[in-house]
Short mmCIF file of C-alpha atoms (C1' of nucleotides) in Angstrom, two decimals:
data_model
loop_
_atom_site.label_atom_id
_atom_site.label_comp_id
_atom_site.label_asym_id
_atom_site.label_seq_id
_atom_site.Cartn_x
_atom_site.Cartn_y
_atom_site.Cartn_z
CA MET A 1437 72.19 163.91 148.81
CA SER A 1438 70.77 164.48 152.26
CA ARG A 1439 67.89 162.23 151.26
CA ARG A 1440 65.48 164.94 152.32
CA GLN A 1441 63.90 168.03 150.93
CA GLU A 1442 66.27 170.96 150.59
CA LYS A 1443 66.00 174.58 149.68
CA PHE A 1444 66.80 175.09 146.03
CA VAL A 1445 69.63 177.49 145.19
CA PRO A 1446 71.02 177.26 141.68
CA LEU A 1447 74.74 177.22 140.99
CA THR A 1448 74.46 180.27 138.80
CA PRO A 1449 71.87 182.87 139.77
CA GLY A 1450 68.96 182.98 137.37
CA LYS A 1451 70.01 179.84 135.59
CA VAL A 1452 69.16 176.20 136.17
CA ARG A 1453 70.91 173.29 134.57
CA MET A 1454 69.06 170.02 134.71
CA TYR A 1455 69.50 166.54 133.32
CA VAL A 1456 66.82 163.88 133.15
CA CYS A 1457 67.57 160.28 132.24
CA GLY A 1458 65.83 159.50 129.01
CA PRO A 1459 64.45 156.34 127.49
CA THR A 1460 66.24 153.39 126.03
CA VAL A 1461 64.63 153.44 122.62
CA TYR A 1462 63.75 149.87 121.84
CA ASN A 1463 59.95 150.02 122.07
CA THR A 1464 57.11 152.45 122.58
CA ILE A 1465 56.89 153.85 126.08
CA HIS A 1466 54.50 152.82 128.80
CA ILE A 1467 52.59 155.06 131.19
CA GLY A 1468 55.36 154.83 133.77
CA ASN A 1469 57.87 156.36 131.39
CA GLY A 1470 55.30 158.98 130.55
CA ARG A 1471 54.94 159.96 134.17
CA ALA A 1472 58.62 160.75 134.52
CA ALA A 1473 58.64 162.77 131.31
CA VAL A 1474 55.59 164.79 132.31
CA PHE A 1475 56.77 165.36 135.85
CA PHE A 1476 60.21 166.69 134.94
CA ASP A 1477 58.70 168.77 132.19
CA THR A 1478 56.54 170.32 134.88
CA VAL A 1479 59.55 171.00 137.08
CA ARG A 1480 61.09 172.77 134.15
CA ARG A 1481 57.94 174.79 133.51
CA VAL A 1482 57.74 175.86 137.13
CA LEU A 1483 61.36 177.00 137.09
CA MET A 1484 60.69 178.89 133.88
CA ALA A 1485 57.63 180.53 135.37
CA LEU A 1486 59.82 181.69 138.24
CA GLY A 1487 62.03 183.44 135.73
CA TYR A 1488 64.92 181.00 135.53
CA GLU A 1489 66.62 180.24 132.31
CA VAL A 1490 66.52 176.45 132.19
CA ILE A 1491 68.89 174.26 130.24
CA TYR A 1492 67.16 170.91 130.04
CA VAL A 1493 69.06 167.90 128.81
CA HIS A 1494 67.19 164.67 128.16
CA ASN A 1495 69.15 161.87 126.55
CA TYR A 1496 68.30 158.95 124.33
CA THR A 1497 70.02 155.68 125.06
CA ASP A 1498 70.38 154.32 121.57
CA VAL A 1499 73.17 151.85 122.27
CA ASP A 1500 72.05 148.98 124.46
CA ASP A 1501 71.65 145.22 124.65
CA LYS A 1502 67.89 145.39 124.28
CA ILE A 1503 68.13 147.48 121.16
CA ILE A 1504 70.62 145.04 119.71
CA ARG A 1505 68.25 142.18 120.44
CA VAL A 1506 65.28 143.90 118.81
CA ALA A 1507 67.42 144.82 115.81
CA GLN A 1508 68.38 141.19 115.33
CA GLU A 1509 64.77 140.10 115.57
CA VAL A 1510 63.49 142.52 112.96
CA GLY A 1511 66.59 142.49 110.80
CA GLU A 1512 67.47 146.15 111.02
CA THR A 1513 70.51 147.95 112.32
CA PRO A 1514 70.35 148.96 115.98
CA LEU A 1515 70.55 152.60 115.09
CA ALA A 1516 67.61 152.31 112.69
CA VAL A 1517 65.53 150.70 115.44
CA ALA A 1518 66.54 153.48 117.80
CA GLU A 1519 65.72 156.15 115.27
CA ARG A 1520 62.24 154.76 114.76
CA TYR A 1521 61.45 154.69 118.47
CA ILE A 1522 62.89 158.13 119.01
CA ARG A 1523 60.31 159.39 116.56
CA THR A 1524 57.45 157.64 118.33
CA TYR A 1525 58.74 158.96 121.64
CA GLU A 1526 58.69 162.48 120.31
CA GLU A 1527 55.14 162.01 119.07
CA ASP A 1528 54.04 160.87 122.49
CA MET A 1529 55.77 163.83 124.10
CA ARG A 1530 53.98 166.26 121.82
CA ALA A 1531 50.64 164.74 122.72
CA LEU A 1532 51.47 165.13 126.41
CA ASN A 1533 52.52 168.72 125.77
CA VAL A 1534 56.04 168.06 126.98
CA LEU A 1535 58.39 170.81 125.85
CA PRO A 1536 61.26 169.69 123.63
CA PRO A 1537 64.48 169.49 125.67
CA THR A 1538 67.17 172.09 125.12
CA VAL A 1539 69.46 169.23 124.08
CA SER A 1540 68.60 165.58 123.32
CA PRO A 1541 71.98 163.87 123.11
CA ARG A 1542 72.34 160.32 121.86
CA VAL A 1543 74.85 157.87 123.18
CA SER A 1544 75.97 156.85 119.71
CA GLU A 1545 77.07 160.41 119.04
CA HIS A 1546 79.09 160.75 122.23
CA ILE A 1547 81.40 157.77 122.16
CA LYS A 1548 84.44 160.03 122.01
CA GLU A 1549 83.47 161.80 125.24
CA ILE A 1550 82.69 158.52 126.92
CA ILE A 1551 86.06 157.04 126.00
CA ALA A 1552 87.83 160.16 127.29
CA LEU A 1553 85.99 159.88 130.60
CA ILE A 1554 86.86 156.21 131.01
CA GLN A 1555 90.45 157.05 130.18
CA LYS A 1556 90.51 159.56 132.97
CA LEU A 1557 89.07 157.08 135.46
CA LEU A 1558 91.72 154.55 134.49
CA GLU A 1559 94.45 157.11 134.99
CA LYS A 1560 93.18 157.99 138.43
CA GLY A 1561 92.89 154.37 139.46
CA PHE A 1562 89.10 154.37 139.71
CA ALA A 1563 88.85 151.82 136.94
CA TYR A 1564 90.64 148.76 135.65
CA GLU A 1565 90.72 146.81 132.43
CA VAL A 1566 90.30 143.07 132.13
CA GLY A 1567 90.41 141.41 128.74
CA GLY A 1568 88.91 144.31 126.84
CA ASP A 1569 86.28 145.15 129.45
CA VAL A 1570 86.67 148.10 131.78
CA TYR A 1571 85.14 148.19 135.25
CA PHE A 1572 84.69 150.84 137.88
CA ARG A 1573 86.43 150.05 141.17
CA VAL A 1574 83.72 150.72 143.71
CA GLU A 1575 86.06 150.39 146.68
CA LYS A 1576 88.04 153.39 145.54
CA PHE A 1577 85.01 155.61 145.98
CA PRO A 1578 84.18 155.85 149.71
CA ARG A 1579 80.88 157.69 149.30
CA TYR A 1580 79.42 154.87 147.22
CA GLY A 1581 75.86 154.18 148.39
CA ALA A 1582 75.21 157.59 149.91
CA LEU A 1583 72.47 158.58 147.48
CA SER A 1584 70.40 155.45 147.91
CA GLY A 1585 71.19 155.18 151.62
CA GLN A 1586 72.94 151.86 151.46
CA SER A 1587 76.36 150.82 152.56
CA VAL A 1588 78.76 148.90 150.42
CA GLU A 1589 78.71 146.13 153.01
CA ALA A 1590 74.93 145.92 152.96
CA LEU A 1591 74.89 145.85 149.20
CA ARG A 1592 77.39 143.08 149.13
CA ALA A 1593 75.55 141.09 151.76
CA GLY A 1594 72.32 141.18 149.82
CA ALA A 1595 73.87 140.77 146.44
CA ARG A 1596 71.76 138.72 144.12
CA ILE A 1597 74.12 139.21 141.29
CA GLU A 1598 75.95 136.21 140.04
CA VAL A 1599 79.59 136.83 140.57
CA ASP A 1600 81.54 137.65 137.48
CA GLU A 1601 84.99 136.19 137.93
CA LYS A 1602 86.61 138.99 136.00
CA LYS A 1603 85.59 141.65 138.47
CA GLU A 1604 87.67 142.45 141.51
CA ASN A 1605 84.49 143.06 143.50
CA PRO A 1606 80.97 141.93 142.65
CA LEU A 1607 79.72 145.50 143.00
CA ASP A 1608 82.06 146.84 140.33
CA PHE A 1609 80.19 147.81 137.22
CA ALA A 1610 81.08 147.96 133.55
CA LEU A 1611 82.25 151.15 131.91
CA TRP A 1612 83.15 149.49 128.64
CA LYS A 1613 82.07 146.15 127.25
CA ARG A 1614 83.93 144.28 124.58
CA ALA A 1615 81.69 143.48 121.63
CA LYS A 1616 80.75 139.97 120.70
CA ASP A 1617 81.09 138.97 117.07
CA GLY A 1618 78.85 140.89 114.76
CA GLU A 1619 77.64 143.35 117.37
CA ILE A 1620 77.65 147.06 116.92
CA HIS A 1621 80.93 148.45 118.24
CA TRP A 1622 83.32 151.36 118.36
CA ARG A 1623 87.07 151.36 118.53
CA ALA A 1624 88.55 152.12 121.91
CA PRO A 1625 92.04 151.71 123.34
CA TRP A 1626 90.93 148.57 125.21
CA SER A 1627 88.85 146.75 122.64
CA ARG A 1628 86.20 147.15 120.02
CA GLY A 1629 83.11 147.45 122.06
CA ARG A 1630 80.46 149.73 123.50
CA PRO A 1631 79.93 151.79 126.61
CA GLY A 1632 78.35 150.44 129.77
CA TRP A 1633 74.97 151.79 130.65
CA HIS A 1634 75.89 154.28 133.36
CA ILE A 1635 78.84 156.08 131.86
CA GLU A 1636 76.83 157.68 129.06
CA CYS A 1637 74.82 159.87 131.41
CA SER A 1638 77.95 161.08 133.16
CA ALA A 1639 79.66 161.91 129.89
CA MET A 1640 76.72 163.61 128.24
CA SER A 1641 75.48 165.54 131.24
CA MET A 1642 78.93 166.92 131.93
CA LYS A 1643 79.45 167.81 128.31
CA TYR A 1644 76.35 169.98 128.15
CA LEU A 1645 76.00 171.14 131.73
CA GLY A 1646 79.52 171.16 133.14
CA GLU A 1647 81.19 169.08 135.84
CA SER A 1648 78.71 170.36 138.42
CA PHE A 1649 75.10 171.12 137.75
CA ASP A 1650 71.84 171.72 139.58
CA ILE A 1651 69.20 169.05 139.11
CA HIS A 1652 69.33 165.44 138.01
CA GLY A 1653 66.13 163.48 137.70
CA GLY A 1654 64.73 160.10 136.85
CA GLY A 1655 62.48 157.36 138.13
CA ILE A 1656 63.03 156.03 141.63
CA ASP A 1657 64.31 152.78 140.21
CA LEU A 1658 67.29 154.63 138.80
CA CYS A 1659 68.38 155.79 142.22
CA PHE A 1660 70.31 152.58 142.59
CA PRO A 1661 72.42 151.58 140.88
CA HIS A 1662 72.29 153.96 137.94
CA HIS A 1663 72.54 157.30 139.71
CA GLU A 1664 74.81 155.94 142.39
CA ASN A 1665 77.16 154.83 139.65
CA GLU A 1666 76.92 158.12 137.85
CA ILE A 1667 78.02 159.92 140.97
CA ALA A 1668 80.93 157.56 141.48
CA GLN A 1669 82.13 157.91 137.89
CA SER A 1670 81.68 161.63 137.63
CA GLU A 1671 83.07 162.63 140.97
CA GLY A 1672 85.83 160.07 140.63
CA ALA A 1673 86.89 161.74 137.42
CA THR A 1674 86.43 165.38 138.37
CA GLY A 1675 86.84 165.49 142.13
CA VAL A 1676 83.97 167.99 142.42
CA GLN A 1677 80.32 167.61 143.35
CA PHE A 1678 78.46 166.20 140.36
CA VAL A 1679 74.85 167.14 141.09
CA ARG A 1680 73.36 169.42 143.72
CA TYR A 1681 69.79 168.14 143.83
CA TRP A 1682 68.45 164.73 142.93
CA MET A 1683 64.77 164.18 142.24
CA HIS A 1684 63.15 160.79 141.76
CA ASN A 1685 59.57 160.17 140.79
CA GLY A 1686 57.54 157.22 142.06
CA HIS A 1687 56.31 154.35 139.96
CA VAL A 1688 53.03 153.68 138.29
CA GLN A 1689 51.45 150.49 139.55
CA ILE A 1690 48.76 148.33 138.15
CA ALA A 1691 46.63 146.34 140.53
CA LYS A 1692 49.22 146.96 143.24
CA GLU A 1693 51.96 145.57 141.12
CA LYS A 1694 54.78 147.13 139.27
CA MET A 1695 54.28 147.30 135.58
CA SER A 1696 56.65 144.97 133.91
CA LYS A 1697 56.98 142.93 130.84
CA SER A 1698 57.22 139.67 132.69
CA LEU A 1699 53.88 140.29 134.38
CA GLY A 1700 52.38 141.27 131.07
CA ASN A 1701 50.63 144.28 132.55
CA ILE A 1702 52.18 147.04 130.49
CA VAL A 1703 49.93 149.92 129.50
CA GLN A 1704 51.30 151.97 126.65
CA VAL A 1705 51.15 155.73 126.56
CA ARG A 1706 49.87 155.55 123.00
CA ASP A 1707 47.05 153.35 124.08
CA ILE A 1708 45.85 155.91 126.63
CA LEU A 1709 46.44 158.75 124.21
CA SER A 1710 44.22 157.19 121.61
CA ARG A 1711 41.41 156.58 124.07
CA TYR A 1712 41.55 159.72 126.20
CA GLY A 1713 44.04 162.15 124.69
CA GLY A 1714 47.07 163.78 126.20
CA MET A 1715 45.51 166.19 128.65
CA PRO A 1716 43.56 163.67 130.73
CA LEU A 1717 46.72 161.58 131.01
CA ARG A 1718 48.76 164.59 132.02
CA PHE A 1719 46.11 165.58 134.53
CA TRP A 1720 46.06 162.12 136.00
CA TYR A 1721 49.83 162.20 136.49
CA LEU A 1722 49.88 165.62 138.06
CA ASN A 1723 46.95 165.00 140.37
CA THR A 1724 49.21 162.81 142.51
CA HIS A 1725 52.37 164.04 144.16
CA TYR A 1726 55.36 162.87 142.16
CA ARG A 1727 56.99 160.86 144.92
CA GLN A 1728 53.85 158.84 145.62
CA PRO A 1729 53.16 155.63 143.84
CA LEU A 1730 50.41 156.09 141.31
CA GLU A 1731 47.98 153.30 140.75
CA TYR A 1732 46.48 152.87 137.34
CA HIS A 1733 42.71 152.39 137.12
CA GLU A 1734 40.56 152.76 134.10
CA GLU A 1735 38.17 154.82 136.19
CA ALA A 1736 40.89 157.27 137.20
CA LEU A 1737 41.39 158.25 133.57
CA VAL A 1738 37.67 158.72 133.10
CA GLN A 1739 37.65 161.02 136.11
CA ALA A 1740 40.65 162.92 134.81
CA GLU A 1741 38.87 163.33 131.51
CA GLN A 1742 35.88 164.88 133.30
CA ALA A 1743 38.10 167.20 135.25
CA VAL A 1744 39.90 168.36 132.12
CA ARG A 1745 36.53 168.96 130.52
CA ARG A 1746 35.60 171.26 133.39
CA LEU A 1747 38.78 173.24 132.82
CA GLN A 1748 38.13 173.41 129.12
CA THR A 1749 34.62 174.67 129.77
CA PHE A 1750 35.96 177.40 131.99
CA PHE A 1751 38.45 178.34 129.31
CA ASP A 1752 35.60 178.55 126.79
CA ASN A 1753 33.32 180.51 129.08
CA VAL A 1754 35.95 183.05 129.99
CA GLN A 1755 37.01 183.38 126.39
CA HIS A 1756 33.40 184.05 125.50
CA ALA A 1757 33.03 186.64 128.26
CA ARG A 1758 36.18 188.41 127.10
CA MET A 1759 34.44 189.06 123.81
CA HIS A 1760 30.87 189.63 124.90
CA ALA A 1761 30.76 190.85 128.49
CA PRO A 1762 30.04 194.53 129.07
CA LEU A 1763 32.99 196.88 129.31
CA GLY A 1764 33.96 197.96 132.78
CA ALA A 1765 36.75 198.22 135.30
CA LEU A 1766 38.37 195.24 136.95
CA SER A 1767 36.54 194.27 140.12
CA THR A 1768 38.74 194.86 143.15
CA GLU A 1769 36.85 192.18 144.99
CA LEU A 1770 37.60 189.62 142.30
CA LYS A 1771 41.22 190.68 142.18
CA ALA A 1772 41.62 190.25 145.93
CA SER A 1773 40.14 186.77 146.02
CA VAL A 1774 42.13 185.62 143.02
CA GLU A 1775 45.30 186.91 144.64
CA ALA A 1776 44.57 184.88 147.75
CA VAL A 1777 44.18 181.71 145.69
CA SER A 1778 47.26 182.62 143.71
CA LEU A 1779 49.27 182.53 146.89
CA SER A 1780 48.30 178.95 147.57
CA TYR A 1781 48.87 178.03 143.95
CA TRP A 1782 52.46 179.22 143.95
CA ASN A 1783 53.19 178.04 147.46
CA ALA A 1784 52.20 174.54 146.43
CA LEU A 1785 54.54 174.49 143.46
CA LEU A 1786 57.40 176.08 145.36
CA ASP A 1787 57.19 173.43 148.04
CA ASP A 1788 58.48 170.29 146.36
CA ILE A 1789 56.29 170.75 143.28
CA ARG A 1790 53.04 169.82 144.99
CA THR A 1791 51.02 169.68 141.81
CA PRO A 1792 47.88 168.23 143.44
CA ASP A 1793 47.60 171.32 145.61
CA ALA A 1794 48.26 173.56 142.64
CA ILE A 1795 45.42 171.81 140.84
CA THR A 1796 43.18 172.43 143.83
CA ALA A 1797 43.99 176.13 143.58
CA LEU A 1798 43.27 176.02 139.88
CA PHE A 1799 39.80 174.64 140.52
CA GLU A 1800 39.25 177.31 143.13
CA LEU A 1801 40.05 179.87 140.48
CA VAL A 1802 37.56 178.21 138.17
CA ARG A 1803 34.80 178.31 140.75
CA LEU A 1804 35.60 181.88 141.73
CA GLY A 1805 35.61 182.96 138.13
CA HIS A 1806 32.34 181.27 137.24
CA GLN A 1807 30.76 182.66 140.36
CA HIS A 1808 31.82 186.17 139.53
CA LEU A 1809 30.83 185.93 135.91
CA THR A 1810 27.38 184.48 136.52
CA THR A 1811 26.10 186.25 139.62
CA GLY A 1812 24.88 189.80 140.16
CA THR A 1813 25.90 192.12 137.37
CA GLY A 1814 27.85 189.31 135.81
CA GLY A 1815 31.36 190.74 135.61
CA SER A 1816 33.03 192.93 133.06
CA ARG A 1817 35.16 192.25 130.05
CA GLU A 1818 38.14 193.36 132.14
CA ASP A 1819 37.27 190.79 134.79
CA ALA A 1820 37.10 188.07 132.18
CA ASP A 1821 40.40 189.17 130.73
CA TYR A 1822 42.03 189.09 134.14
CA LEU A 1823 40.64 185.63 134.82
CA PHE A 1824 41.76 184.43 131.44
CA LYS A 1825 45.31 185.65 131.91
CA THR A 1826 45.60 184.13 135.37
CA PHE A 1827 44.12 180.84 134.23
CA SER A 1828 46.42 180.70 131.22
CA GLN A 1829 49.51 181.40 133.24
CA TRP A 1830 48.68 178.65 135.70
CA THR A 1831 47.73 176.06 133.14
CA VAL A 1832 50.79 176.78 131.02
CA THR A 1833 52.94 176.20 134.09
CA LEU A 1834 51.31 172.82 134.60
CA GLY A 1835 51.48 172.10 130.90
CA PHE A 1836 47.76 171.91 130.26
CA GLN A 1837 46.61 172.93 126.86
CA PHE A 1838 43.13 173.87 125.73
CA ALA A 1839 41.45 173.96 122.39
CA GLY A 1840 40.96 177.50 121.15
CA ASP A 1841 37.96 178.85 119.31
CA VAL A 1842 35.82 176.25 117.69
CA SER A 1843 35.77 176.47 113.96
CA TYR A 1844 32.91 174.79 112.18
CA PRO A 1845 32.01 174.18 108.55
CA PRO A 1846 29.54 176.37 106.58
CA GLU A 1847 26.80 173.76 106.75
CA VAL A 1848 26.81 174.10 110.52
CA SER A 1849 26.53 177.86 110.37
CA SER A 1850 23.55 177.70 108.02
CA LEU A 1851 21.87 175.21 110.34
CA LEU A 1852 22.60 177.59 113.20
CA GLN A 1853 20.93 180.40 111.30
CA GLU A 1854 17.87 178.31 110.64
CA ARG A 1855 17.73 177.37 114.27
CA GLU A 1856 18.00 180.98 115.32
CA GLU A 1857 14.94 181.73 113.17
CA ALA A 1858 13.04 178.79 114.57
CA ARG A 1859 13.74 179.89 118.11
CA LYS A 1860 12.56 183.40 117.35
CA THR A 1861 9.25 182.10 116.13
CA ARG A 1862 9.16 179.77 119.13
CA ASP A 1863 9.08 176.72 116.91
CA PHE A 1864 10.94 174.64 119.44
CA ALA A 1865 10.27 171.30 117.84
CA ARG A 1866 12.09 172.50 114.76
CA ALA A 1867 14.86 174.04 116.88
CA ASP A 1868 15.43 170.73 118.63
CA ALA A 1869 15.52 168.86 115.36
CA LEU A 1870 18.13 171.28 114.06
CA ARG A 1871 20.17 170.84 117.21
CA ALA A 1872 20.13 167.10 116.63
CA LYS A 1873 21.35 167.65 113.07
CA ILE A 1874 24.19 169.82 114.27
CA GLU A 1875 25.11 167.23 116.82
CA ALA A 1876 25.25 164.60 114.14
CA LEU A 1877 27.98 166.70 112.53
CA GLY A 1878 30.01 166.53 115.73
CA PHE A 1879 29.10 169.82 117.39
CA ARG A 1880 27.04 170.77 120.37
CA VAL A 1881 24.95 173.89 120.44
CA GLU A 1882 23.99 175.67 123.61
CA ASP A 1883 21.73 178.64 124.19
CA THR A 1884 23.15 181.46 126.26
CA PRO A 1885 21.75 184.88 127.04
CA SER A 1886 24.00 186.27 124.32
CA GLY A 1887 22.89 183.81 121.69
CA GLN A 1888 23.74 180.35 120.44
CA ARG A 1889 27.09 178.97 121.21
CA VAL A 1890 28.91 176.05 119.60
CA ARG A 1891 31.29 173.63 121.24
CA MET A 1892 32.99 170.55 120.00
CA LYS A 1893 31.09 167.50 121.01
CA ASP A 1894 32.96 165.67 123.76
CA ALA A 1895 35.86 168.03 123.89
"C1'" G K 1016 68.86 139.19 155.05
"C1'" G K 1017 69.52 144.76 154.17
"C1'" G K 1018 67.29 149.55 152.38
"C1'" A K 1019 62.99 152.77 150.94
"C1'" G K 1020 57.86 153.91 150.88
"C1'" C K 1021 52.48 153.58 151.24
"C1'" A K 1022 47.51 152.82 154.12
"C1'" U K 1023 42.36 159.31 154.52
"C1'" A K 1024 34.67 159.00 151.87
"C1'" G K 1025 31.75 155.10 146.38
"C1'" C K 1026 36.42 156.37 143.39
"C1'" C K 1027 40.97 159.68 142.69
"C1'" A K 1028 43.58 162.62 146.21
"C1'" A K 1029 45.66 166.88 149.66
"C1'" G K 1030 46.58 167.80 154.65
"C1'" U K 1031 52.19 165.95 158.80
"C1'" G K 1032 50.26 169.14 166.34
"C1'" G K 1033 44.91 173.03 166.51
"C1'" U K 1034 39.94 170.44 165.40
"C1'" A K 1035 39.34 166.54 157.81
"C1'" A K 1036 41.31 170.76 150.83
"C1'" G K 1037 40.06 169.82 145.86
"C1'" G K 1038 38.30 166.70 141.71
"C1'" C K 1039 35.04 162.74 139.85
"C1'" A K 1040 30.51 160.31 140.94
"C1'" A K 1041 25.62 160.82 143.56
"C1'" A K 1042 21.14 163.61 145.54
"C1'" G K 1043 18.20 168.19 145.92
"C1'" G K 1044 17.57 173.32 144.36
"C1'" U K 1045 18.18 177.99 141.07
"C1'" C K 1046 18.43 179.28 135.93
"C1'" U K 1047 16.35 177.40 130.90
"C1'" G K 1048 10.97 176.75 125.81
"C1'" C K 1049 13.65 172.08 126.76
"C1'" A K 1050 18.58 171.14 127.40
"C1'" A K 1051 23.66 172.28 128.23
"C1'" A K 1052 26.93 175.11 131.07
"C1'" A K 1053 27.14 177.62 135.56
"C1'" C K 1054 25.91 178.64 140.62
"C1'" C K 1055 23.93 177.06 145.65
"C1'" U K 1056 23.11 172.98 149.17
"C1'" U K 1057 24.00 167.90 150.90
"C1'" C K 1058 27.76 163.90 150.88
"C1'" A K 1059 34.31 161.06 156.32
"C1'" U K 1060 32.33 163.04 164.50
"C1'" U K 1061 36.66 160.68 161.35
"C1'" C K 1062 41.87 159.46 158.78
"C1'" C K 1063 44.36 150.49 158.83
"C1'" C K 1064 44.51 148.52 164.24
"C1'" C K 1065 46.27 148.83 169.52
"C1'" G K 1066 48.73 151.53 173.17
"C1'" G K 1067 51.41 156.19 174.72
"C1'" U K 1068 52.85 161.69 174.80
"C1'" U K 1069 49.80 166.30 174.74
"C1'" C K 1070 44.95 171.09 176.85
"C1'" G K 1071 44.60 169.15 171.86
"C1'" A K 1072 47.01 163.87 167.02
"C1'" A K 1073 45.03 161.86 160.65
"C1'" U K 1074 49.47 164.45 162.04
"C1'" C K 1075 54.59 162.91 167.27
"C1'" C K 1076 56.40 158.11 169.89
"C1'" G K 1077 56.05 152.58 170.63
"C1'" G K 1078 53.92 148.01 168.91
"C1'" G K 1079 51.07 145.46 165.31
"C1'" U K 1080 48.50 144.39 160.40
"C1'" G K 1081 48.18 144.81 155.11
"C1'" C K 1082 50.45 146.36 150.53
"C1'" U K 1083 54.39 148.14 147.13
"C1'" C K 1084 59.27 149.10 145.47
"C1'" C K 1085 64.79 148.68 145.52
"C1'" C K 1086 69.32 145.57 146.52
"C1'" U K 1087 69.45 142.35 138.70
"C1'" C K 1088 67.60 145.53 133.15
"C1'" C K 1089 63.72 149.12 134.25
"C1'" A K 1090 60.73 155.85 134.52
#
RNA sequence: GGGAGCAUAGCCAAGUGGUAAGGCAAAGGUCUGCAAAACCUUCAUUCCCCGGUUCGAAUCCGGGUGCUCCCUCCA
């Protein structure tokens, strides 16, 4: 709330409670939505790596005007539309290696809690009812605007909203909307209707995390009015501090413009996933600090893909050395240099989740490791094991995933055997022909001092 | 009109008072039967511009310029 970086101290030692605003499920998500999901997943992973128990709540907004509109267009019920897009969202999250939330509450299943919260606001005078609608009375809440750094006066002066005659003040926002004929609705004391957009997050976050919790996140666009409204509703109702730390990620831009439907420049997560896969996309996100705007370029994804390939290669090489390198004690020299890099790795993440710097440290580890493993005596199995464990710990914290051992069909292994023979007899023409055959099957064969080695082609 | 933020090499991107990280791309070298991978070397006298403060500024201050976002649904 200070609008600056603060030292993080959880409410309960050893435990972190965080809430991240989830998607409105009326279509597949674009790369901007993906950024938020990946970033907050990374925050969670860092906290976990530090030993905190993290309760992570990520909601689905499955009751909303846009969902109703889509439902009417395709002739399904709103909840069926929502259900379908929740499934596609979960698929996308898996591909991005985003951990499943501890709880994924849906608005439609929390109407009771929402009504109770509105009731409480009415009793305390923070809300009023007009013809079946209920609004929040912004003037009753003096701190309104503190999060986004705007004053009520300034907001009113710049208001672009068309004034709704029913409201006492143009800034007042809906807690409950009366349903129009035929729309999905629930019974409430004021009317048959549905909750306003902001109240759901207050109700659900407080249900699972308590009246006060540690971290609340979302895209920067949610800062105002959504999060501002959440604070007003929640603190109005409870009288205690709602959230201790707010985090907002920056937007993805395309050609210096915000992605938006009206500009027709939406890039879908699934689209990138199908062309590059989840890890390059995740890498691209994390290679920029979360509060910076991130500009989408085709070339940036290609670069990310290359970078991920380098990491995968290191993973493979170390894995190989763990099996084949000579036995021996862990090099103290290696240990010392890795520990130095480790310091900068963790410092980066501890200081406002500076993932780009953490990635830098990761690449330093890669270079160090390769250097050690390929120069002089070449490093021991212990060294490789140490490198592997460090690398794994760091990449798990960032949410990067690597393909394990390559498994290949019997036809490839017989070709490999033939090639081995050919190489022994120095029949290189035949060896090259066999390599081409293996490649045609989707694998790449490399010759190392310890024999032939197979990788996936383009993996 | 009000609020927030960004500008660093061919590209992506750190650095926020001590003399420009890292990745991708590119060039040369080592290794290799050839490759691949890896390693080594090279690649911004300079950080949008103009002033100022300082022994010292990409970093602080003042003034410009360009761009983005928010104030309406939005990650």
